[in-house]
Short mmCIF file of C-alpha atoms in Angstrom, two decimals:
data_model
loop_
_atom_site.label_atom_id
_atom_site.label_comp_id
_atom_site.label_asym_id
_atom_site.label_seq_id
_atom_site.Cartn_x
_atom_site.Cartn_y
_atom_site.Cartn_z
CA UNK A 1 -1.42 -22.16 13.13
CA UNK A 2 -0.18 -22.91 16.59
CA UNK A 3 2.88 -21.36 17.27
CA UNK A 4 3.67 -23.81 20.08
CA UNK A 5 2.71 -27.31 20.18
CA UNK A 6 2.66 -30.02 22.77
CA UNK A 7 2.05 -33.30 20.79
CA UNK A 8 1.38 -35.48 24.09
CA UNK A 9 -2.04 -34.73 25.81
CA UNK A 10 -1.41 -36.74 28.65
CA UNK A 11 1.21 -38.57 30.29
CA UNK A 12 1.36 -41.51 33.21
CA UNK A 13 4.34 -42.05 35.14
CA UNK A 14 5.04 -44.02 37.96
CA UNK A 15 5.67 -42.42 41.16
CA UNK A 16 9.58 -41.96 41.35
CA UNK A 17 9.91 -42.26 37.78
CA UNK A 18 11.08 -39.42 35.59
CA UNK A 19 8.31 -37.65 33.90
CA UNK A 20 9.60 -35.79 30.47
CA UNK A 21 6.85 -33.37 28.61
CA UNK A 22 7.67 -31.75 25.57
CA UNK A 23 6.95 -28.99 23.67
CA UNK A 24 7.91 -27.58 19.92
CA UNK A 25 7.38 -24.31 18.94
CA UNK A 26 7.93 -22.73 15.28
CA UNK A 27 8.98 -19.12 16.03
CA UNK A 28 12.25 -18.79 15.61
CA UNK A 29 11.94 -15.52 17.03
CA UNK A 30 11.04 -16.57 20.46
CA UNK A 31 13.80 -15.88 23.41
CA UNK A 32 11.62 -16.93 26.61
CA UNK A 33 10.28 -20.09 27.51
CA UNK A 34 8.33 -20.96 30.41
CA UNK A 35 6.54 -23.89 31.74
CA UNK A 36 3.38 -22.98 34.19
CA UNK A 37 1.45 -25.71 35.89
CA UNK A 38 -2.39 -26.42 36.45
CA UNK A 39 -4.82 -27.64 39.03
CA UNK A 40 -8.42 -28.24 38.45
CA UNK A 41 -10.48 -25.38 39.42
CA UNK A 42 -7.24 -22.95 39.66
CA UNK A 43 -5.07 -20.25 37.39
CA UNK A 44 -2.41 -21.68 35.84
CA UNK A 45 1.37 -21.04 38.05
CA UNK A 46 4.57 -20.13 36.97
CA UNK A 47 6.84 -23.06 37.16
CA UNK A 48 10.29 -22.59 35.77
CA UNK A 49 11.11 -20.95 32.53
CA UNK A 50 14.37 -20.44 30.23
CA UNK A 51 16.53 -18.08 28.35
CA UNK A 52 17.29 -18.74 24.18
CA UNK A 53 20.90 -18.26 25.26
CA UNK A 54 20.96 -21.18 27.67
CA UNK A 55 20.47 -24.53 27.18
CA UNK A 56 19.18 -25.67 30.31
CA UNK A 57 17.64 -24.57 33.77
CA UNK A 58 17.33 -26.32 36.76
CA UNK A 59 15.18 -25.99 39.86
CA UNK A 60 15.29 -28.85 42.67
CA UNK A 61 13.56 -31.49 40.78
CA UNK A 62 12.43 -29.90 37.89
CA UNK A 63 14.81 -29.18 34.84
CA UNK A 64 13.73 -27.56 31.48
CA UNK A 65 16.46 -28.56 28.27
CA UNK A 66 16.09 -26.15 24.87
CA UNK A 67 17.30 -27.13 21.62
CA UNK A 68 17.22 -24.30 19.47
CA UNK A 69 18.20 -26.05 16.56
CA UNK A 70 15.31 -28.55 16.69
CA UNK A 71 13.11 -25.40 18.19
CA UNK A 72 12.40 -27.97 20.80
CA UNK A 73 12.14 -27.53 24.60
CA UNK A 74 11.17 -30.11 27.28
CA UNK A 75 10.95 -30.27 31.22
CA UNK A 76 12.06 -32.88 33.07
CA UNK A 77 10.53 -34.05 36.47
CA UNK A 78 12.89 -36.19 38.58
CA UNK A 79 11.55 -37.90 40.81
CA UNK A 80 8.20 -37.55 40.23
CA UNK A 81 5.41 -37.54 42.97
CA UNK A 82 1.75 -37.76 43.30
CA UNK A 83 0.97 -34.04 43.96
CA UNK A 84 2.94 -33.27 40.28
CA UNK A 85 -0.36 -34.85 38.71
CA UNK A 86 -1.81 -31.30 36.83
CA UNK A 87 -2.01 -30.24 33.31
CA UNK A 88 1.38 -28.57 32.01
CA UNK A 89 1.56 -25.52 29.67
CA UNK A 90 4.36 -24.55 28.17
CA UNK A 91 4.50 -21.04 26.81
CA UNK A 92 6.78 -18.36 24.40
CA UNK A 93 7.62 -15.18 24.58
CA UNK A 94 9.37 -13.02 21.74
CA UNK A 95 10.10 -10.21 24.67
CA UNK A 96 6.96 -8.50 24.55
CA UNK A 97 3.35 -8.64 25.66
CA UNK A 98 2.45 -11.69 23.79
CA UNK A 99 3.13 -14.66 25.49
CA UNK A 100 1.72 -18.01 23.23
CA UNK A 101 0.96 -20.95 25.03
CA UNK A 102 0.73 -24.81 24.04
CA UNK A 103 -2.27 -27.10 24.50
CA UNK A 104 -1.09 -28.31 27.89
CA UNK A 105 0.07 -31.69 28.52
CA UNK A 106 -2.32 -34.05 31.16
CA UNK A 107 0.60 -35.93 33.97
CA UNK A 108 -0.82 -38.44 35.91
CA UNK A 109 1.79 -39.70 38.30
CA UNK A 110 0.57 -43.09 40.06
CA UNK A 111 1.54 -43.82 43.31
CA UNK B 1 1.12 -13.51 49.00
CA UNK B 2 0.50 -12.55 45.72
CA UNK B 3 -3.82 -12.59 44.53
CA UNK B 4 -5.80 -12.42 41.33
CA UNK B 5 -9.19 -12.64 42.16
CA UNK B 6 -11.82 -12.90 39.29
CA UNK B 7 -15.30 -11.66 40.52
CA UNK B 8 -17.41 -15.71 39.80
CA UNK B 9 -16.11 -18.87 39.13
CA UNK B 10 -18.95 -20.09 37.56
CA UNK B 11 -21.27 -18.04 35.23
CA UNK B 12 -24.07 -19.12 32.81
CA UNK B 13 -26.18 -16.21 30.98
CA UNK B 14 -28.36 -16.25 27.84
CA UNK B 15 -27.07 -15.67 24.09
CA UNK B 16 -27.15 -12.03 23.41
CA UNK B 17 -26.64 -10.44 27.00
CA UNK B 18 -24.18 -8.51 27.91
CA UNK B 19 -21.50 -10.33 30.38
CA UNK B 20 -18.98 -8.61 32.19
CA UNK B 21 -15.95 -10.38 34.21
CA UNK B 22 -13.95 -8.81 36.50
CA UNK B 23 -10.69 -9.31 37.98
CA UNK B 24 -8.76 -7.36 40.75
CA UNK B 25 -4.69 -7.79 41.76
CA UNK B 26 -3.44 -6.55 44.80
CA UNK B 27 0.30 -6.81 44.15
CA UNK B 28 0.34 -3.24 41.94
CA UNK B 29 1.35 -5.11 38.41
CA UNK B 30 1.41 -2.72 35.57
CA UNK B 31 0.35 -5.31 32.78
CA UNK B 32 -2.87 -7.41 33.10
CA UNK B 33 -4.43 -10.25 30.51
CA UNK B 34 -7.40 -11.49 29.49
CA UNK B 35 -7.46 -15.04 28.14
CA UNK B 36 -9.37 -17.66 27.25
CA UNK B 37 -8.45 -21.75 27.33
CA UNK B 38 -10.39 -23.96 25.48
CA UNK B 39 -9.64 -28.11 25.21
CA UNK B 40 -6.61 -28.80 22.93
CA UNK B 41 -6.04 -25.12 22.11
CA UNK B 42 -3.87 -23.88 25.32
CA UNK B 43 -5.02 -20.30 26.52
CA UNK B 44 -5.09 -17.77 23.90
CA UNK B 45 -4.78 -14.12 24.64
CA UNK B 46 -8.13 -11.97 24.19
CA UNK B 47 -6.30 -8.46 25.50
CA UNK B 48 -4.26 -6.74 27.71
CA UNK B 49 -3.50 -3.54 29.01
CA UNK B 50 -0.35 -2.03 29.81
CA UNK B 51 -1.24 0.86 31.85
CA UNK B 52 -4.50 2.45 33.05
CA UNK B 53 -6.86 2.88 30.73
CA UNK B 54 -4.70 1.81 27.77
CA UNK B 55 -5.52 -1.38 26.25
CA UNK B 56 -3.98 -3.46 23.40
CA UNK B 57 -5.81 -6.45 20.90
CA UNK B 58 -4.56 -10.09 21.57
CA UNK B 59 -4.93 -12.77 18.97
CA UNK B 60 -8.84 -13.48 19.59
CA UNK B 61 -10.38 -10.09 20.49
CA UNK B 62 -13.37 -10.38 18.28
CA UNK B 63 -16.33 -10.05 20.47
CA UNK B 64 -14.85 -8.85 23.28
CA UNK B 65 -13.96 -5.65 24.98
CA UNK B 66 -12.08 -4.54 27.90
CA UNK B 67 -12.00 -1.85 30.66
CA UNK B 68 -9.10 -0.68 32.60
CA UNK B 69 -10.46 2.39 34.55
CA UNK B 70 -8.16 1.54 37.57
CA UNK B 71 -4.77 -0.13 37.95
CA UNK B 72 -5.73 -2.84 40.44
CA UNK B 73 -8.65 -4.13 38.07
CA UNK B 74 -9.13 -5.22 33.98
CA UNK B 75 -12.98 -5.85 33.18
CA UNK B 76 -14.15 -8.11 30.08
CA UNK B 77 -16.88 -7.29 28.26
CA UNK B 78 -18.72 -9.49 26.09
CA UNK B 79 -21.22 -7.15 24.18
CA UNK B 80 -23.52 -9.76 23.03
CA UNK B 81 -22.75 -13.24 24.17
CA UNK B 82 -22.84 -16.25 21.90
CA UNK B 83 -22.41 -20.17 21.81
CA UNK B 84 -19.22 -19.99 20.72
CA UNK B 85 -18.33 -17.63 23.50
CA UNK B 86 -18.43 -20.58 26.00
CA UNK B 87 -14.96 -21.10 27.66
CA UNK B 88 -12.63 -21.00 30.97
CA UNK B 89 -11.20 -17.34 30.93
CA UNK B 90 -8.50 -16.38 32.93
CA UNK B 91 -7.08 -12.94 34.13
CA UNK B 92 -3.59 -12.74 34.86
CA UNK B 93 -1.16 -9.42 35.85
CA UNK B 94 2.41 -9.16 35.62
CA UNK B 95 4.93 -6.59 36.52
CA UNK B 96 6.59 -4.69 33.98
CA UNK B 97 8.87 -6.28 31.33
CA UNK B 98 12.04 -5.54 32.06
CA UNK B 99 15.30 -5.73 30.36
CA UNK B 100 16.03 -9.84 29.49
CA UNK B 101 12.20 -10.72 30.03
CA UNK B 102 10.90 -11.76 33.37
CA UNK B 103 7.50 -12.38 31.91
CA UNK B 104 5.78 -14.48 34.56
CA UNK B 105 2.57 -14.05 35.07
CA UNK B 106 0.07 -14.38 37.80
CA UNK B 107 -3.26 -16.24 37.23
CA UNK B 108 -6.40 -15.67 38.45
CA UNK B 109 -8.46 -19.16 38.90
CA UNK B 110 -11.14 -18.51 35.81
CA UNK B 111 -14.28 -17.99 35.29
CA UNK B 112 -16.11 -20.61 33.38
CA UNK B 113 -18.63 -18.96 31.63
CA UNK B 114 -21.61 -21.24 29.41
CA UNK B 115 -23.58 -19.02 26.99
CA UNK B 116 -26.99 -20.98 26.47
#
């Protein structure tokens, strides 16, 4: 049973557009969030990640929202831009080793 | 600059060998992970190790082992590859957890490894 789901394999955006990926996760128990970003043919990179206490986190263009009621999180690209086109994880952490990641979510942004 | 380095990027070998992948860090990270990431289900954790020469099961360890003989590098071990052992894996280290969690890790760029 996957602990933390991204529903959307892929997404297209336009270029300048806002590009929103989400992400659900059942563990209640979870008090990290992160997003990391892929390339073909490289290791996943850290992104931009959250507390449970907060709500949101910003970081120049990208911004990651957590509703802990719903147990949903979702990041927020504004504006988007070509070179954003990778696959998007997002992953959760109860404070230990273990950190469970989603599917990954395919953005295409079009120029 | 911070580098994981995973000894091939590509790797094909015969059901039943023995494969071992290796990965080295340079940045002197405590914890190091062994995962693999498979279409539609994410990266899943195979094992880590915490310190030299201690290692811990992740959620998929069957079929796999790991080595940790020095701090800068984790080895996996797949005793006797099959089929089903065909994936991307990916090494990553991170420093330790501290206080609040600052779990970010640093990836390695996998090795995709097809068992025939």
């Amino acid at each position: 049973d996957q602990q933390v789901k991204q529903n959307s394999p892929s997404l297209s955006v336009q270029e300048g557009r806002i590009s929103i990926l989400n992400c659900d996760y059942t563990n209640s128990m979870f008090d990290y969030f992160l997003w990391y970003k892929k390339y073909p043919a490289e290791g996943p990179t850290f992104l931009i990640s959250i507390s449970s206490i907060k709500d949101k986190n910003e970081d120049g263009r990208f911004t990651v929202f957590l509703n802990k009621s719903a147990k949903h999180l979702s990041l927020h690209i504004v504006p988007s831009q070509p070179g954003d086109s990778a696959v998007y994880f997002c992953a959760a952490n109860t404070g230990g080793f273990k950190t469970i990641f989603g599917a990954g979510t395919r953005l295409f942004v079009k120029a | 600059d911070v580098k994981v380095t995973q000894s091939s990027r590509y790797l094909v070998k015969r059901t039943g060998e023995k494969v071992f992948l290796e990965c080295v860090q340079d940045m002197d990270h405590e914890n190091m992970f062994w995962y693999r990431q498979d279409p539609g289900l994410g990266l899943r954790l195979i094992y880590f190790s915490y310190d030299v020469k201690m290692k811990e099961k992740g959620d998929i360890p069957e079929g796999y082992s790991v080595s940790r003989e020095k701090k800068e590098r984790f080895s996996l071990i797949l005793e006797s590859a099959s089929t089903n052992q065909t994936s991307m894996y990916l090494c990553a280290s991170s420093p330790p957890l501290a206080g609040g969690n600052t779990d970010t890790q640093y990836f390695g760029p996998g090795t995709r490894l097809t068992v025939l």
